[in-house]
mmCIF file of C-alpha atoms and ligand atoms in Angstrom:
data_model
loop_
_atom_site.group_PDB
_atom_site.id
_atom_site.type_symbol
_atom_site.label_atom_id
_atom_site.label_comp_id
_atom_site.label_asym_id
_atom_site.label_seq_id
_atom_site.Cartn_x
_atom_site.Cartn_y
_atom_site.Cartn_z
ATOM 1 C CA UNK N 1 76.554 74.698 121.175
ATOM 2 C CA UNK N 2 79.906 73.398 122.725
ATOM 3 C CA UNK N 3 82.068 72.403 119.316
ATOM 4 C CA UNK N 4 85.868 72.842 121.523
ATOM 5 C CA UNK N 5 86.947 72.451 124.946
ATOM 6 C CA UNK N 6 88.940 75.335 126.467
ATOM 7 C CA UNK N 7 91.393 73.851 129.606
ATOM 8 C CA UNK N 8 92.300 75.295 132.623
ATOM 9 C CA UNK N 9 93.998 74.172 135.767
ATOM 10 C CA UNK N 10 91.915 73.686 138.980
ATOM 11 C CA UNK N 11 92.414 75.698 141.846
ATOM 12 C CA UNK N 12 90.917 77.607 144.397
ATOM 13 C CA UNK N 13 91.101 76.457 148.757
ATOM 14 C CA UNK N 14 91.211 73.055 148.358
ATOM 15 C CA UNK N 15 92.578 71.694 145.491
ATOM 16 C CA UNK N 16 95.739 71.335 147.757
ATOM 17 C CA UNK N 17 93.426 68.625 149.252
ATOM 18 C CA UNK N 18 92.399 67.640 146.087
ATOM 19 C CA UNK N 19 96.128 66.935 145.030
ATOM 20 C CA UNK N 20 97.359 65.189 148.617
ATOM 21 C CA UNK N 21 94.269 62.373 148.871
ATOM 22 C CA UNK N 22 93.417 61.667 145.434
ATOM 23 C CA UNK N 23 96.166 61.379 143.620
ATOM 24 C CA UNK N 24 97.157 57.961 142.365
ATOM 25 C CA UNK N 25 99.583 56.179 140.009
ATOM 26 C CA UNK N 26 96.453 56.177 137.553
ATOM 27 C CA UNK N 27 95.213 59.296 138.341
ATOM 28 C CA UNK N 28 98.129 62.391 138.614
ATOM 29 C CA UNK N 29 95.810 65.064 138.384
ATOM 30 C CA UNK N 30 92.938 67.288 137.715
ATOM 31 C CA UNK N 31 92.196 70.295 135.125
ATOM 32 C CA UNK N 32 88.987 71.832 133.974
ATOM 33 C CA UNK N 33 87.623 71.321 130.638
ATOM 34 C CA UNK N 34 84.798 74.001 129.633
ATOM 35 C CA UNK N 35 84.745 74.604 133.736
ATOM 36 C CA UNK N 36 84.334 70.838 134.658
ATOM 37 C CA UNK N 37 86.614 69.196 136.870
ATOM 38 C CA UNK N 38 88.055 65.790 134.891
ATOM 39 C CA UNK N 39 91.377 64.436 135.389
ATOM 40 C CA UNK N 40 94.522 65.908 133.337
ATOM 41 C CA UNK N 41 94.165 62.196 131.357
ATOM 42 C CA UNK N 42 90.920 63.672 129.829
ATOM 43 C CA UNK N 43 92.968 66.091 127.511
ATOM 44 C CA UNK N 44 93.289 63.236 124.810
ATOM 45 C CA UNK N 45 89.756 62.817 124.789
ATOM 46 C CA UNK N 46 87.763 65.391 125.079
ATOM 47 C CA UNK N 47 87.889 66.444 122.077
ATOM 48 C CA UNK N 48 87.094 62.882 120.667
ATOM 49 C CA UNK N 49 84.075 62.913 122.477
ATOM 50 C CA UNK N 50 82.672 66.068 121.465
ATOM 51 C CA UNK N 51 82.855 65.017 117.873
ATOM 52 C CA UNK N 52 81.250 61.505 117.924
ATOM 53 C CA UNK N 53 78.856 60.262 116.050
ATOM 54 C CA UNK N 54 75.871 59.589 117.528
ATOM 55 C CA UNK N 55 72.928 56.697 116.029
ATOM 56 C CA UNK N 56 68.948 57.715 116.424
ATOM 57 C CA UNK N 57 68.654 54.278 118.085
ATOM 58 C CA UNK N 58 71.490 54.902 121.072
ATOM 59 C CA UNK N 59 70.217 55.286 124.341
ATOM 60 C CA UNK N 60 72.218 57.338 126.685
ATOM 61 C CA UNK N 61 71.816 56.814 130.766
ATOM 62 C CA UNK N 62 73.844 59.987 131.787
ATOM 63 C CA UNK N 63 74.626 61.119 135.988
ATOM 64 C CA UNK N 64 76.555 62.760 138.249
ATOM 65 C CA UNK N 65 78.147 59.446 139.378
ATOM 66 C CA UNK N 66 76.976 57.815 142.923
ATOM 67 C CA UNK N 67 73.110 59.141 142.118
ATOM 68 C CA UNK N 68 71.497 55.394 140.526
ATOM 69 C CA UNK N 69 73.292 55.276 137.181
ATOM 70 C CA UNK N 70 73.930 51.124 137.303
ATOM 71 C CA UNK N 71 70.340 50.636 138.703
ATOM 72 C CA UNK N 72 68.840 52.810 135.851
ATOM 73 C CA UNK N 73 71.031 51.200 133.552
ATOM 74 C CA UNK N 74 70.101 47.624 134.202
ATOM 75 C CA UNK N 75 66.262 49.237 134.019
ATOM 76 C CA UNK N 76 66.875 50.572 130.593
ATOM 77 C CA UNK N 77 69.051 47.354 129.076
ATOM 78 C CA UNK N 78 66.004 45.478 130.346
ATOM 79 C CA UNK N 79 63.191 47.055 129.062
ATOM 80 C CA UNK N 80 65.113 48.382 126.047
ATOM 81 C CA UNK N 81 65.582 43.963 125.294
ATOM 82 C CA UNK N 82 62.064 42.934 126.343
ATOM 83 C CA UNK N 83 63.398 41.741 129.578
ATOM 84 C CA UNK N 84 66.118 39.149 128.493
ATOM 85 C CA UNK N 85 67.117 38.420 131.676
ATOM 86 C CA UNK N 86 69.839 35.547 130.172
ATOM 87 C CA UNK N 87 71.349 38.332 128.096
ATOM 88 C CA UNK N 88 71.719 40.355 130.596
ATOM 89 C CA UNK N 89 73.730 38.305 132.247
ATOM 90 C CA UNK N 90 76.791 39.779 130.204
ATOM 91 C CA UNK N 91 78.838 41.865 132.024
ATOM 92 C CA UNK N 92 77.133 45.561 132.216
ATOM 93 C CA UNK N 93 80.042 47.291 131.004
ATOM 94 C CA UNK N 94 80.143 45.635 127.813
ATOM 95 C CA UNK N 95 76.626 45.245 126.896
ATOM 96 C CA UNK N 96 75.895 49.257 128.691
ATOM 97 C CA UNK N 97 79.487 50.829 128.200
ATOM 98 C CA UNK N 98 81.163 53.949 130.343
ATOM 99 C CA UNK N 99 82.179 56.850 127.690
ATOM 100 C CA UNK N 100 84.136 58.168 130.141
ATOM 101 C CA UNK N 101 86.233 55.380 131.578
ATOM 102 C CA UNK N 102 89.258 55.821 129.473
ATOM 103 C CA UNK N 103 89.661 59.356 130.195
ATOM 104 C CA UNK N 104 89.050 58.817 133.585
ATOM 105 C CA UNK N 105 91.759 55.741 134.062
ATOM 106 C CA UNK N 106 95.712 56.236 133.230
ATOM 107 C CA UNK N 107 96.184 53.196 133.388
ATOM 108 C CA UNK N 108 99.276 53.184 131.181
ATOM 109 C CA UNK N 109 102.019 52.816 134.267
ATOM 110 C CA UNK N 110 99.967 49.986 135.976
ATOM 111 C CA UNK N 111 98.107 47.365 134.062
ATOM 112 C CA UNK N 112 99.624 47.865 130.330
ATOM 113 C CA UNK N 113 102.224 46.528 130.528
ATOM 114 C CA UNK N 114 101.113 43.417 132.785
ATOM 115 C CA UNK N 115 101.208 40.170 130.738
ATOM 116 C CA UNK N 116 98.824 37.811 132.551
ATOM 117 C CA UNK N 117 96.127 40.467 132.054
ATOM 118 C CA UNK N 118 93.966 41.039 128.648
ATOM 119 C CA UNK N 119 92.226 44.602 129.356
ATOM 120 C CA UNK N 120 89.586 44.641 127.406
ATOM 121 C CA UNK N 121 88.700 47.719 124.558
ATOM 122 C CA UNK N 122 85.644 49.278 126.714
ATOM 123 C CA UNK N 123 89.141 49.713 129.690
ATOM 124 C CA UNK N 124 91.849 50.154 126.473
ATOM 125 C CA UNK N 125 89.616 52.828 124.595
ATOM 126 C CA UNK N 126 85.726 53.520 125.720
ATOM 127 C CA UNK N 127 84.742 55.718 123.035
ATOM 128 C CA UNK N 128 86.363 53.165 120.599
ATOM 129 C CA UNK N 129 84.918 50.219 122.305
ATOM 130 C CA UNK N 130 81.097 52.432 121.679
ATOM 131 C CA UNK N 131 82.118 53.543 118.261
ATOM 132 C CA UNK N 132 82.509 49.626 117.276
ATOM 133 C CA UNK N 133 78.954 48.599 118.801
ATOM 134 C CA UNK N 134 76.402 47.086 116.991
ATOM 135 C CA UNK N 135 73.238 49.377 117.086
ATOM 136 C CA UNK N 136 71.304 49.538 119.166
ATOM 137 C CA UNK N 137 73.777 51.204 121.354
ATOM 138 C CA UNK N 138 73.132 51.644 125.446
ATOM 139 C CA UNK N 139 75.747 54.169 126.686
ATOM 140 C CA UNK N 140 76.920 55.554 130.231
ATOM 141 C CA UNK N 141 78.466 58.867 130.797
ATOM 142 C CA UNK N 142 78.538 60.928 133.695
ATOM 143 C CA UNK N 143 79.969 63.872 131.450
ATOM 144 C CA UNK N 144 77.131 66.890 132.191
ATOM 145 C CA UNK N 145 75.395 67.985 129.045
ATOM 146 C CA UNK N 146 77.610 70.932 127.659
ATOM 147 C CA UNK N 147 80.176 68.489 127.003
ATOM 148 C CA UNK N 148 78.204 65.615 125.702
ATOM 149 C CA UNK N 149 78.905 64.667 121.856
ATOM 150 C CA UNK N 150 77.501 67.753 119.942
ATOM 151 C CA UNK N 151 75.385 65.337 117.436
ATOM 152 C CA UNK N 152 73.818 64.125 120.262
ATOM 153 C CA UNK N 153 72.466 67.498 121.302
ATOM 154 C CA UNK N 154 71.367 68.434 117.573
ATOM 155 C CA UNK N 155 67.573 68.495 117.336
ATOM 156 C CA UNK N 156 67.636 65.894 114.363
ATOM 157 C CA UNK N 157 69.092 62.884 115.778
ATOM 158 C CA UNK N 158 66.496 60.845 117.633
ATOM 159 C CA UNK N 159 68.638 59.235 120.263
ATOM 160 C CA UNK N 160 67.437 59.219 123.642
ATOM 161 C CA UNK N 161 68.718 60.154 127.313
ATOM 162 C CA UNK N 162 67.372 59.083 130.416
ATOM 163 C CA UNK N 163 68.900 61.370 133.222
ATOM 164 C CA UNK N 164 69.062 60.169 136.893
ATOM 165 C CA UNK N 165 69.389 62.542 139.578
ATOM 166 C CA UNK N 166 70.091 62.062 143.363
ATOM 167 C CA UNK N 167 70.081 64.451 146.061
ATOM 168 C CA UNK N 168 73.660 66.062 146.852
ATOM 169 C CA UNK N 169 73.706 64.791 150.835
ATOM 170 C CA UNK N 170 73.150 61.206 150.062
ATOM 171 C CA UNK N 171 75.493 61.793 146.501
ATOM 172 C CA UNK N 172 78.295 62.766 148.166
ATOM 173 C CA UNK N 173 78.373 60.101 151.232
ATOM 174 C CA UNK N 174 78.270 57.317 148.019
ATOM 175 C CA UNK N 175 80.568 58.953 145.806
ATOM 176 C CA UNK N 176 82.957 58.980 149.244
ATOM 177 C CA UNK N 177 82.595 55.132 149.426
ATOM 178 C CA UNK N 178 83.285 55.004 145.780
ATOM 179 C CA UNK N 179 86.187 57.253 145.786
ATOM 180 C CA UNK N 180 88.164 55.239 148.693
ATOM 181 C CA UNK N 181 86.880 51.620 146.763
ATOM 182 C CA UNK N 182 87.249 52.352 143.229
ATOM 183 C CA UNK N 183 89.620 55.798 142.539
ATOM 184 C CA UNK N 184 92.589 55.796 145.380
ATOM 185 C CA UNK N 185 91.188 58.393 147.640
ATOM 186 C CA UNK N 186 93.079 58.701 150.398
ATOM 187 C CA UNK N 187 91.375 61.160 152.483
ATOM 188 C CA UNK N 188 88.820 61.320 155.345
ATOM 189 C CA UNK N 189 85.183 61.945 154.802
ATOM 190 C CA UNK N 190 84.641 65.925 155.973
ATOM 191 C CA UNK N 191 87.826 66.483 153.635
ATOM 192 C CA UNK N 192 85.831 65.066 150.945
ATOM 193 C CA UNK N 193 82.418 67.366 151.960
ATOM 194 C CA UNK N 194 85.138 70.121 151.295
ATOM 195 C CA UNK N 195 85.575 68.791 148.367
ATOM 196 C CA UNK N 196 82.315 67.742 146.881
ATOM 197 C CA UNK N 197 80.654 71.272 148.118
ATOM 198 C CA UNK N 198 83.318 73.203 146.682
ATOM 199 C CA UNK N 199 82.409 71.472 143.536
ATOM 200 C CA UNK N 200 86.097 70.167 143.442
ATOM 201 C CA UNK N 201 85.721 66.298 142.452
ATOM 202 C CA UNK N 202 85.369 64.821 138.992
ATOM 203 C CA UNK N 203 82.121 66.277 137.011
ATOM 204 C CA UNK N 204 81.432 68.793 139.300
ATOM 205 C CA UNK N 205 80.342 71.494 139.697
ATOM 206 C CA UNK N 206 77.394 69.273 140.953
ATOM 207 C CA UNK N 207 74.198 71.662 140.476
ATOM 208 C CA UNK N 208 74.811 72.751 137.390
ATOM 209 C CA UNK N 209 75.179 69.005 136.458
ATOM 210 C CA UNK N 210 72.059 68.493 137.359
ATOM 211 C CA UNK N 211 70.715 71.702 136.141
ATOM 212 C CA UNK N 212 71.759 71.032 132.751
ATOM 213 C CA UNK N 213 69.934 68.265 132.140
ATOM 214 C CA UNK N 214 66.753 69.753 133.942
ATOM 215 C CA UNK N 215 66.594 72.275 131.319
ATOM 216 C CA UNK N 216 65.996 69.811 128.957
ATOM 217 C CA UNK N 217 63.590 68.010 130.856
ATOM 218 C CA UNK N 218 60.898 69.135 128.439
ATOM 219 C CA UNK N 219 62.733 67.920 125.240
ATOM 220 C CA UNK N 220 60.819 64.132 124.388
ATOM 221 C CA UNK N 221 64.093 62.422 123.560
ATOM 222 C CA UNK N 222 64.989 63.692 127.541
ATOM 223 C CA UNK N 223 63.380 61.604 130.679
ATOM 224 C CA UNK N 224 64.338 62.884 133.625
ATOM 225 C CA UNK N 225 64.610 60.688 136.913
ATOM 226 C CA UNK N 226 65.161 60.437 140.797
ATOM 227 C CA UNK N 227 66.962 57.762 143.045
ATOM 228 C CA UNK N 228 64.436 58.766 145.358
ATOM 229 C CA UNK N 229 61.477 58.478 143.146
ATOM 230 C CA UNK N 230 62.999 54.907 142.253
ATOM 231 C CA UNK N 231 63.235 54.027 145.865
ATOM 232 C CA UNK N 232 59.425 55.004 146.787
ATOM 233 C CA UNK N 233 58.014 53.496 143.752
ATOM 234 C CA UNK N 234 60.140 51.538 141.134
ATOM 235 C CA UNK N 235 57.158 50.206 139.566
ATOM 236 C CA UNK N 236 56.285 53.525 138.507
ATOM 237 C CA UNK N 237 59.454 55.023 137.356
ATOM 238 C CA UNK N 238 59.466 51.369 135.477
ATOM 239 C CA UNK N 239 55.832 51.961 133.410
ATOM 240 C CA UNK N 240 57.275 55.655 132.638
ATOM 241 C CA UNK N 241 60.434 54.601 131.598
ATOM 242 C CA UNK N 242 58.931 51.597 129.596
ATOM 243 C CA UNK N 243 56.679 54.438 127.834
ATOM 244 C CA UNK N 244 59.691 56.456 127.056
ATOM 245 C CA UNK N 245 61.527 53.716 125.434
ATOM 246 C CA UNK N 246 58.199 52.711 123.160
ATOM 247 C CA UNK N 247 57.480 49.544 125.442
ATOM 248 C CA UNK N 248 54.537 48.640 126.974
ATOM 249 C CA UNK N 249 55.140 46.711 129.826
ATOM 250 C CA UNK N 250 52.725 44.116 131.012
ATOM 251 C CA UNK N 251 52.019 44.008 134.837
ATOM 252 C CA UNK N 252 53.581 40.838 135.234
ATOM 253 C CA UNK N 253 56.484 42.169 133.202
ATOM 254 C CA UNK N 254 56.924 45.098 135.721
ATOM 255 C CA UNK N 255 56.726 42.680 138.670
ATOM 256 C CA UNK N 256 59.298 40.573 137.367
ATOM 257 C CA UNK N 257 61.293 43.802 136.614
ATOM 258 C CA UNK N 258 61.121 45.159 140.307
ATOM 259 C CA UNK N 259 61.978 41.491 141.492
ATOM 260 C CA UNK N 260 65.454 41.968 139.499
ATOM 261 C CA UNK N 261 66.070 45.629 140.126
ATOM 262 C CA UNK N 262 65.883 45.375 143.872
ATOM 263 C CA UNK N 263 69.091 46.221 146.088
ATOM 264 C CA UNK N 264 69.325 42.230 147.587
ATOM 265 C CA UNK N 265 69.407 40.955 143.620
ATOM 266 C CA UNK N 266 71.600 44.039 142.202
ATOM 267 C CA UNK N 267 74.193 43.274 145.242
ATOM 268 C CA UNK N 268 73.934 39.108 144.664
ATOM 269 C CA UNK N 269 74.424 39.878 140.767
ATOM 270 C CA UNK N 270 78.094 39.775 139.464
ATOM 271 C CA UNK N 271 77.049 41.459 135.935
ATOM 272 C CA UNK N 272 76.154 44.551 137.613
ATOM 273 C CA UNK N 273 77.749 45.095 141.348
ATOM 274 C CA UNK N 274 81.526 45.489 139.636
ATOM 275 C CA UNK N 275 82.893 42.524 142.202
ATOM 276 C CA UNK N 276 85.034 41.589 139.159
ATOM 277 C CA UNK N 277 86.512 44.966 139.181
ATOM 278 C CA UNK N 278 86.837 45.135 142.592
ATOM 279 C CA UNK N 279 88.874 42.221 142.730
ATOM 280 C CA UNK N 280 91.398 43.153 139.930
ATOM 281 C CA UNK N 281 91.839 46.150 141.964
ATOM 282 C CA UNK N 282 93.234 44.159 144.921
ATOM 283 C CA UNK N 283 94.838 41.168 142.921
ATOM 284 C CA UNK N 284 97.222 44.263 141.283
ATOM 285 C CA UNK N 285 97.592 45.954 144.184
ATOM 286 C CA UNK N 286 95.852 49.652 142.399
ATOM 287 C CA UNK N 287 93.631 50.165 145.124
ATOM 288 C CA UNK N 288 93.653 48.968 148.959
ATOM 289 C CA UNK N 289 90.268 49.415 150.690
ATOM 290 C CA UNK N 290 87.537 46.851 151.350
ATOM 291 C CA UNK N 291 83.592 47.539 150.747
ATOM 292 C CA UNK N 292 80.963 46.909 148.230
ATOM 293 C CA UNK N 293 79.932 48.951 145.243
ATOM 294 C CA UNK N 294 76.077 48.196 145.739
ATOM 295 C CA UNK N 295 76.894 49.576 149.508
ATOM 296 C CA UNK N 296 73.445 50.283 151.173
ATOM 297 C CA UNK N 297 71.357 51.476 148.940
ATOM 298 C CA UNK N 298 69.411 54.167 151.025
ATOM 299 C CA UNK N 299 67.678 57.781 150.992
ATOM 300 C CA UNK N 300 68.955 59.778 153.587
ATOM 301 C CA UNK N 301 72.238 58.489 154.779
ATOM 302 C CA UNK N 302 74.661 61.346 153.940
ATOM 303 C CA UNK N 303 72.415 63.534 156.581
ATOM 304 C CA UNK N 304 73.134 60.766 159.190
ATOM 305 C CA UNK N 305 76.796 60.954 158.829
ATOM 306 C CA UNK N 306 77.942 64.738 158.335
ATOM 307 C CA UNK N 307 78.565 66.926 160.995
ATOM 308 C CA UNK N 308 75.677 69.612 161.418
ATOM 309 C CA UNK N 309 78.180 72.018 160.394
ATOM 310 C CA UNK N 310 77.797 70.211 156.682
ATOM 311 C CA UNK N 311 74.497 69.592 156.825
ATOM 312 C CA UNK N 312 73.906 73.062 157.074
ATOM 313 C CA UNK N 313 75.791 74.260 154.424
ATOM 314 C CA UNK N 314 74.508 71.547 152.029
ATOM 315 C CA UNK N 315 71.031 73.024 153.073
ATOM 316 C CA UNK N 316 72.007 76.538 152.038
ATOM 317 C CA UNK N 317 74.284 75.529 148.975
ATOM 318 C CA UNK N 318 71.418 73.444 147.643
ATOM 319 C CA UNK N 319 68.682 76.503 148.343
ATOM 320 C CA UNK N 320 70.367 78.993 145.995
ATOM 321 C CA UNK N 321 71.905 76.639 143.501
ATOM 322 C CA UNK N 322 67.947 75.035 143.157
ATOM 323 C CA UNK N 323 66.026 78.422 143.515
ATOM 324 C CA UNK N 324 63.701 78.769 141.199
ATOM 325 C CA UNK N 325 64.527 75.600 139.015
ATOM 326 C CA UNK N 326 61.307 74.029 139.825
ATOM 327 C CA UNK N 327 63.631 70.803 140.712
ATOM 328 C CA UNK N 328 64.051 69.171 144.287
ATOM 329 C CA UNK N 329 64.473 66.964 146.318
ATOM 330 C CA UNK N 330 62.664 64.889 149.332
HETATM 331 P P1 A3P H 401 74.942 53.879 148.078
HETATM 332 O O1 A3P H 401 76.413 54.029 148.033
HETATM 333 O O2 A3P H 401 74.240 55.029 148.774
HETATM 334 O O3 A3P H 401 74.498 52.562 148.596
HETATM 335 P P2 A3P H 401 75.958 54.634 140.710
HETATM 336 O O4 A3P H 401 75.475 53.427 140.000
HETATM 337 O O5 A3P H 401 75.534 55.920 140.076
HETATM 338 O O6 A3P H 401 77.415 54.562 140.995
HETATM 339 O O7 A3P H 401 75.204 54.673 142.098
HETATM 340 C C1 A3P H 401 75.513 53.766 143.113
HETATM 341 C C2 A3P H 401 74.522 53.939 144.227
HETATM 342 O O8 A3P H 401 73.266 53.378 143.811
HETATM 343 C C3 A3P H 401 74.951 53.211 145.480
HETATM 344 O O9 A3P H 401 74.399 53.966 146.561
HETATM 345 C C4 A3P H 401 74.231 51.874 145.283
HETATM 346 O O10 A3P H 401 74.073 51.123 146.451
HETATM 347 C C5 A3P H 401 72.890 52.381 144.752
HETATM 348 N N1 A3P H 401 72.130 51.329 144.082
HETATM 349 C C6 A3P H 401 72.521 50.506 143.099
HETATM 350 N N2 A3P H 401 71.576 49.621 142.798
HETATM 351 C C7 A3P H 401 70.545 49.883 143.626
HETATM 352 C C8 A3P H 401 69.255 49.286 143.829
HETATM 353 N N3 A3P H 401 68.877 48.243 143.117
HETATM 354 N N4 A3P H 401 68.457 49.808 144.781
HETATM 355 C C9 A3P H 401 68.863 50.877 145.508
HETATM 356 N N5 A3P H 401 70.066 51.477 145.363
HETATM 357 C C10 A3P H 401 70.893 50.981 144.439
#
């Protein structure tokens, strides 16, 4: 069991890519902690994280980022409050807070120090902000398993975590998207196929991210779920998710789920398509690039844009890294 984090800088072919499009005023560099690439920021935290305490009622939604995590979020917040659709009106980040968004944001040059603006604790200090929370606790964190808090992986709490998982084609093309939006990168998108399949990018190496988890797929406080799975039938990943959290969802209960789950409502809903984050992004002039965090919602799009040169490789990376896992992918 992971009880310290041993640092090391990143290197290899392309971090020199790595370090001329995504670096930003909030973001001035990357290191790996226990072999996962994080931002140098993460230093002061890691360690924090490790040693949390953890409550048998939290419920952890945990992803390599761009596979689902906000749509299986707003699933499990739902469920988890017997579908209070007026609560969950409230922001997702503070009723379903990010572990990792501290460590992931310096945002000490740019926003501090800026009067007009309050940051709230869950931007100021995630794992304080979590610490703080009344039980029960909902909590996001793309932070693979080997460095998730090492109560959490203890066979006697009972906290839960529902895993999403995406395919690595379709992944990368939204985490591209994201990057641009929502982190500063600068680059174009086959540098950032470099990037992604040379497991360069925050929380990579990919596989093993998802491989992690898989392992534990057995475990009952573990549920393990698809995008694509979601995509072809919500309703069902709904029932088994409802089952896993101890609720038994009526039919009309799942309908009315689906109905507020689907893409057109997730994109029209200002609690969970980060528009508000978006625009403090442009009104402080962090980030400049236009698009939509709930973007288009689709199985198969990475294959449509990469070159067949990608493609390929993807194909070949994924049939080694998966080989005999037992996991994969439409
Ligand atoms: P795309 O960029 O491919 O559209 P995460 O929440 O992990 O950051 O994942 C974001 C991805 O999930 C985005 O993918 C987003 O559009 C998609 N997504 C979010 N809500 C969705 C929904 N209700 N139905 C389908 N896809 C959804």
């Amino acid at each position: 069991m992971t009880t310290e984090i041993k640092y090391a800088d990143v290197d290899g072919q392309v971090s020199e890519i790595l370090n001329k499009t995504f670096v930003t005023s909030f973001r001035n560099g990357y290191l790996k902690a226990n072999d996962v690439v994080l931002p140098v920021y993460y230093r002061k935290f890691g360690q924090r994280i490790l040693d949390m305490e953890i409550r048998d009622d939290d419920v952890w939604v945990c992803s390599y980022p761009k596979t689902g995590t906000t749509w299986t979020q707003e699933m499990v917040w739902c469920i988890s409050s017997d579908l209070d659709f007026e609560g969950a009106k409230q922001f997702l980040p503070e009723r379903f807070p990010f572990l990792d968004h501290t460590p992931l944001f310096d945002y000490e040059k740019d926003l501090l120090e800026k009067p007009d603006l309050k940051l709230p604790l869950y931007v100021l200090d995630s794992i304080e902000y979590i610490n703080r929370m009344k039980s029960p606790r909902y909590i996001k964190t793309h932070l693979p398993y080997k460095l998730l808090p090492t109560k959490l992986k203890d066979q006697s709490t009972k906290a839960k975590i529902v895993y999403v998982a995406r395919n690595a084609k379709d992944t990368c093309l939204s985490y591209f998207h994201h990057c641009r939006l929502l982190e500063g990168y600068k680059g174009n998108f086959d540098d950032f196929c470099k990037l992604f399949t040379s497991d360069s990018l925050c929380f990579s190496p990919f596989f093993d991210h998802l491989l992690g988890y898989w392992e534990q797929r057995n475990d009952p406080r573990v549920l393990f779920l698809k995008y694509e799975d979601m995509k072809r039938d919500l309703r069902s990943v709904i029932r088994r998710t409802g089952k896993f959290l101890g609720k038994d969802l009526a039919d009309d209960q799942v309908l009315a789920l689906e109905d507020h789950l689907s893409f057109e409502s997730m994109k029209n809903n200002r609690a969970v398509n980060y528009e508000p984050v978006i625009e403090i992004n442009k009104t402080y002039n962090l980030i400049d690039a236009d698009g939509s965090f709930m973007r288009s919602g689709k199985v198969g799009g990475g294959k449509e844009k990469m070159s067949q040169e990608f493609v390929k490789l993807f194909d070949e990376w994924e049939g080694e890294c998966l080989e005999n896992s037992g996991l994969s992918f439409d």
